[in-house]
mmCIF file of C-alpha atoms in Angstrom:
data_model
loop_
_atom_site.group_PDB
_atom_site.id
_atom_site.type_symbol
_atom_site.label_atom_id
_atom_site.label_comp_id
_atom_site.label_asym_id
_atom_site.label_seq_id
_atom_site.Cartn_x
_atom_site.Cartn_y
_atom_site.Cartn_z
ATOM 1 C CA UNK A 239 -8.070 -3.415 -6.244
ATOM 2 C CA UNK A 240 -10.723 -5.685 -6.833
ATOM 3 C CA UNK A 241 -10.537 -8.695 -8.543
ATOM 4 C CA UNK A 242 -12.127 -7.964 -12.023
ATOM 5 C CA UNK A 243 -9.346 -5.504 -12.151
ATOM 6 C CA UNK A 244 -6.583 -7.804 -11.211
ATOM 7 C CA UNK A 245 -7.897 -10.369 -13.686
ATOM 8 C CA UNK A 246 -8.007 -7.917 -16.829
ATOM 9 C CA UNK A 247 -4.608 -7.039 -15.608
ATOM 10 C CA UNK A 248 -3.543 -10.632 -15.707
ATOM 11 C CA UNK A 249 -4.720 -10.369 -19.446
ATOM 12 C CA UNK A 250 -3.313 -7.913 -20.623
ATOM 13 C CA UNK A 251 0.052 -8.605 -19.184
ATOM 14 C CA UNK A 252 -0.259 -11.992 -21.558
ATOM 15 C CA UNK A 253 -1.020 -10.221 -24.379
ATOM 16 C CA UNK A 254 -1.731 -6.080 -24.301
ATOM 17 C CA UNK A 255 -3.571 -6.444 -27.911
ATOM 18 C CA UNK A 256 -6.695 -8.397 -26.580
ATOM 19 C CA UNK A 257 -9.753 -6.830 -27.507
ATOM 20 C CA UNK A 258 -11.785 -5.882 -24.808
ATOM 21 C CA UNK A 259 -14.773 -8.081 -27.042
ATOM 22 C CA UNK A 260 -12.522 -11.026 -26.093
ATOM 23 C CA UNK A 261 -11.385 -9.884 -22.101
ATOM 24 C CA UNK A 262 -15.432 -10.031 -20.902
ATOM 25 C CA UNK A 263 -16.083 -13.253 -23.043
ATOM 26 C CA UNK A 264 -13.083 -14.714 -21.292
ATOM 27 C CA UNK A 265 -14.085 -13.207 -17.800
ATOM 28 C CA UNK A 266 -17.807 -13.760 -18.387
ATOM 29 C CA UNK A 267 -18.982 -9.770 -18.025
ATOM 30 C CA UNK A 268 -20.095 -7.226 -20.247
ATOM 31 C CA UNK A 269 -18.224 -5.685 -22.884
ATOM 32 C CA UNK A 270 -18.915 -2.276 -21.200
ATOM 33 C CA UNK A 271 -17.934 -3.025 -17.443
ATOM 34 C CA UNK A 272 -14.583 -4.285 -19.057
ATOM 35 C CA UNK A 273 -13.935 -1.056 -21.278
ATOM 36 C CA UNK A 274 -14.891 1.247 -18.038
ATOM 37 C CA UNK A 275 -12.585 -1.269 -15.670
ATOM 38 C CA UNK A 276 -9.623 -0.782 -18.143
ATOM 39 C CA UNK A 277 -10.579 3.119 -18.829
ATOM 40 C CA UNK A 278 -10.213 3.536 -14.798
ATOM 41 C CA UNK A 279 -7.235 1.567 -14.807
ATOM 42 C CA UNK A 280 -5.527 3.776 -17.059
ATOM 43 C CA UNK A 281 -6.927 7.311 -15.350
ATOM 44 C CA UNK A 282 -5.233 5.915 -12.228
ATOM 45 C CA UNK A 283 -2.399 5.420 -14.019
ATOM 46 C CA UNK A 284 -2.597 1.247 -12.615
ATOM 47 C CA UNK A 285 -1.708 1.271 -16.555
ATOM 48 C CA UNK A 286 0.785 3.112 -17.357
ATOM 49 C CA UNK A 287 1.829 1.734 -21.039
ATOM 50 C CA UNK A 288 0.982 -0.660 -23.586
ATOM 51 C CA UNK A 289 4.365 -2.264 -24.752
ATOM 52 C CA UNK A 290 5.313 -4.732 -27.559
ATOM 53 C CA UNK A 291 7.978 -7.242 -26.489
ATOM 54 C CA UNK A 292 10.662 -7.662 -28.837
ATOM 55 C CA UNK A 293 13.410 -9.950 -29.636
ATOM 56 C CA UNK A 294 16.201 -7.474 -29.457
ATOM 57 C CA UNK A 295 19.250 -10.143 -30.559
ATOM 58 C CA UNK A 296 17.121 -10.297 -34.248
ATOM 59 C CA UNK A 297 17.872 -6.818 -34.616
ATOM 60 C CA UNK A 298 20.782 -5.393 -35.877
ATOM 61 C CA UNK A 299 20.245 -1.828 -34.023
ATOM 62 C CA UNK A 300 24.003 -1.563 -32.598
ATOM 63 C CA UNK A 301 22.765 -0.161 -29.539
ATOM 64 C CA UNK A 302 24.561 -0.974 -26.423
ATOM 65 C CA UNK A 303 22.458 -2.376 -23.230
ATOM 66 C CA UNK A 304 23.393 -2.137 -19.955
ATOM 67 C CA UNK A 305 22.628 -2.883 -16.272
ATOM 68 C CA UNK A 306 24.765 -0.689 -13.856
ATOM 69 C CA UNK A 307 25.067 -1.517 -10.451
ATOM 70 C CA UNK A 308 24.722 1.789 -8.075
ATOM 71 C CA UNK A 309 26.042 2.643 -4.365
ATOM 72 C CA UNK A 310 25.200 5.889 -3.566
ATOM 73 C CA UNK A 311 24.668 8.135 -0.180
ATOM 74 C CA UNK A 312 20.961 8.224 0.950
ATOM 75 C CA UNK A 313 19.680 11.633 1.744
ATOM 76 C CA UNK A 314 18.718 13.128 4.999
ATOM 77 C CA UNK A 315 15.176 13.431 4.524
ATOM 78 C CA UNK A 316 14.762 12.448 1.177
ATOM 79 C CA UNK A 317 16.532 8.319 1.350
ATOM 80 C CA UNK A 318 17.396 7.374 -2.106
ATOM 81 C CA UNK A 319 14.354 9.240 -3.734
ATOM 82 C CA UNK A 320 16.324 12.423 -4.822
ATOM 83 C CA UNK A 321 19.058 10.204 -6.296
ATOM 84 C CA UNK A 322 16.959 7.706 -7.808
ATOM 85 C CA UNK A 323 14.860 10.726 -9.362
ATOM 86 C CA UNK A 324 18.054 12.367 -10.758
ATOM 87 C CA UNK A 325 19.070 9.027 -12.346
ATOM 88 C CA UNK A 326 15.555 8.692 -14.060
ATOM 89 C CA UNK A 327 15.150 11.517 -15.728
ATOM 90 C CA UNK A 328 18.153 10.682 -18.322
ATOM 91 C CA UNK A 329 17.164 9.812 -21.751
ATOM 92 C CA UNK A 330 19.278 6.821 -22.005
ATOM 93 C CA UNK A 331 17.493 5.373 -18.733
ATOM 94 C CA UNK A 332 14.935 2.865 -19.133
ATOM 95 C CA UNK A 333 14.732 1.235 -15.284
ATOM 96 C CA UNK A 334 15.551 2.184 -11.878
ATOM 97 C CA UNK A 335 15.232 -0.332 -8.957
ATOM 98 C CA UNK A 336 15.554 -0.127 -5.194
ATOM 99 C CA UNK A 337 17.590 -3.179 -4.200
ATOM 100 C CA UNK A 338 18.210 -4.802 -1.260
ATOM 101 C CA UNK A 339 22.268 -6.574 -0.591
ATOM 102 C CA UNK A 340 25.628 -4.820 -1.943
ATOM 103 C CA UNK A 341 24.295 -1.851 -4.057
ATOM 104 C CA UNK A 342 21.771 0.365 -3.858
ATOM 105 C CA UNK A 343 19.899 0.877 -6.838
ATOM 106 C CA UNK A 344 19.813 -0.939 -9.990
ATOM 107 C CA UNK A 345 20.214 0.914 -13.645
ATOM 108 C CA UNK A 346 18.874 -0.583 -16.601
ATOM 109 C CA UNK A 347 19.732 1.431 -19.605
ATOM 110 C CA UNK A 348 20.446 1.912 -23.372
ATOM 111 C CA UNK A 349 22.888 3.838 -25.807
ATOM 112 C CA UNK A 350 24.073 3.372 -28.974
ATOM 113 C CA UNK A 351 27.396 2.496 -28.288
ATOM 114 C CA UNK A 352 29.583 1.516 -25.874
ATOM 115 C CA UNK A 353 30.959 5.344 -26.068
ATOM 116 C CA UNK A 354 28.359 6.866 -25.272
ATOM 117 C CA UNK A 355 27.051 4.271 -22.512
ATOM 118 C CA UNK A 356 30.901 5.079 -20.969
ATOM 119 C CA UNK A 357 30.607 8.837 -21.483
ATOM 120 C CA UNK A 358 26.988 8.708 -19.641
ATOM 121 C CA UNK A 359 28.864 6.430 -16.963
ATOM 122 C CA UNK A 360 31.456 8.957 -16.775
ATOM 123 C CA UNK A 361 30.203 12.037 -17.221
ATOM 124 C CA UNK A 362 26.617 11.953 -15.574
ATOM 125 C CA UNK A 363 25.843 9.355 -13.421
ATOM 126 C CA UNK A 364 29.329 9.258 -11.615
ATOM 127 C CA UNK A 365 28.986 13.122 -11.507
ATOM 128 C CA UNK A 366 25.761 12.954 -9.137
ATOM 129 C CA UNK A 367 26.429 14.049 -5.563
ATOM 130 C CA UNK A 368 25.623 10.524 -3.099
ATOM 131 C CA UNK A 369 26.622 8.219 -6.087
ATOM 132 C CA UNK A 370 29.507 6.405 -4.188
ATOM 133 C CA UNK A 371 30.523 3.807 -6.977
ATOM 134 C CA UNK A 372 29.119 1.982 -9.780
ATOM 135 C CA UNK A 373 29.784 -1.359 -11.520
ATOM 136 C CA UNK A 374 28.405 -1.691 -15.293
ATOM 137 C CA UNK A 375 27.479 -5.156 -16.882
ATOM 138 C CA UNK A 376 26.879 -5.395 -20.534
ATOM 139 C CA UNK A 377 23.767 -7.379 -21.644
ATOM 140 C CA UNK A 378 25.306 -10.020 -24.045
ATOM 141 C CA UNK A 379 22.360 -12.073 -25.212
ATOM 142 C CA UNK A 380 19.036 -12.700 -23.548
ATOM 143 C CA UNK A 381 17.736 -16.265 -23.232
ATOM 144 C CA UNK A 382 14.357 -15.213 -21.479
ATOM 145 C CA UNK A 383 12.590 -12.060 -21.183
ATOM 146 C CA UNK A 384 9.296 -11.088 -19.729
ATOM 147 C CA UNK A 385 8.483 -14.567 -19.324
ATOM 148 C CA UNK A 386 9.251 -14.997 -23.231
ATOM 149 C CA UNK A 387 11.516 -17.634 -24.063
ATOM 150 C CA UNK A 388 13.715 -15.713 -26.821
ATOM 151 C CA UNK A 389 16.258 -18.387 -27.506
ATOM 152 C CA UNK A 390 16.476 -19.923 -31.010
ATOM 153 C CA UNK A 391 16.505 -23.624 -30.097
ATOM 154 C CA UNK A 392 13.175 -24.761 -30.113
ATOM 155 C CA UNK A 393 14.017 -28.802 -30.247
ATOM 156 C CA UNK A 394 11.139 -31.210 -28.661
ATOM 157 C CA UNK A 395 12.472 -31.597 -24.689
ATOM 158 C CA UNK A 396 9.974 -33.883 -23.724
ATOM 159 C CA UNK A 397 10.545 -37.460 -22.277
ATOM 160 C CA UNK A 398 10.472 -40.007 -24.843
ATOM 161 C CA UNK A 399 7.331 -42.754 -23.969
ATOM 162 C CA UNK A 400 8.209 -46.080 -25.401
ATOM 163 C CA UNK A 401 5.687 -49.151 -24.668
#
C-alpha cells in the first residue's frame, strides 16, 4: 500500500464525508488521482464501508449490546476459522475478534432485548460444536468510542495560568 493510499485512508477514517475536492487540496494532488486512489480502494475491498458514528446512549432504541467472551475447540485443519465463520454469519453479530489470553474469540453483538440476546446465547451460539464456554458482558454506557469522546461533561480541564 503506498502512501497516498494510507494517507486518504487516514482521512477518511477522521471523517468518511470529506469530499474528495477537499482530500487532494489537503494532500496536494489532483482531484482525479484521489477519486481513482479511493475507487481502487474500494474494488479491493481496502474499503469495505462508509459508517456514521453515533452516540448510542442519546437514543432511546431499547436494544441490548453485548460483548461475549468465547472458548471454543480449534479445528483440525481449519483453527478457529470454521467457528469464527459460523459465529459471523448471525444477524445479531456485529464483530468477531481473534484474541490472544483466556478466551478465544471475542463477540460483539446486538438484540433488542436482553431475551433475545439470552435466547441467541442459549440457543445458537452455545449450540455450536467447539464452543467450550462463554461469558457475556452487557455494555452499560460508553464514555469513548472510535476515538470519539461521547461523554456529556464537556467542563474546561485545562490548568489554570495565573501571573
Amino acid at each position: 500500500m503506498d502512501t497516498l493510499e494510507l494517507r486518504i485512508l487516514e482521512v477518511l477514517t477522521d471523517d468518511a464525508r470529506t469530499p474528495v475536492s477537499e482530500i487532494a487540496v489537503m494532500l496536494g494532488r489532483a482531484e482525479e488521482e484521489v477519486a481513482a486512489a479511493i475507487s481502487d480502494m474500494e474494488q479491493r475491498r481496502v474499503i469495505l464501508k462508509y459508517p456514521a458514528l453515533i452516540n448510542w446512549d442519546k437514543v432511546e432504541s431499547g436494544e441490548v449490546e453485548a460483548l461475549i467472551e468465547v472458548r471454543v475447540t480449534p479445528q483440525r485443519d481449519h483453527g478457529f476459522d470454521a467457528i469464527a465463520e459460523q459465529i459471523y454469519r448471525f444477524e445479531e453479530v456485529r464483530n468477531v475478534y481473534l484474541m490472544s489470553g483466556g478466551y478465544d474469540l471475542l463477540v460483539m453483538l446486538k438484540a433488542p432485548s436482553l431475551k433475545k440476546l439470552a435466547l441467541f446465547v442459549a440457543e445458537k451460539l452455545s449450540t455450536i460444536e467447539g464452543v467450550l464456554s462463554t461469558a457475556t458482558h452487557f455494555v452499560l454506557k460508553r464514555y469513548k468510542n472510535e476515538g470519539v469522546i461521547t461523554d456529556e461533561k464537556r467542563e474546561d480541564r485545562r490548568l489554570k495560568v495565573t501571573p
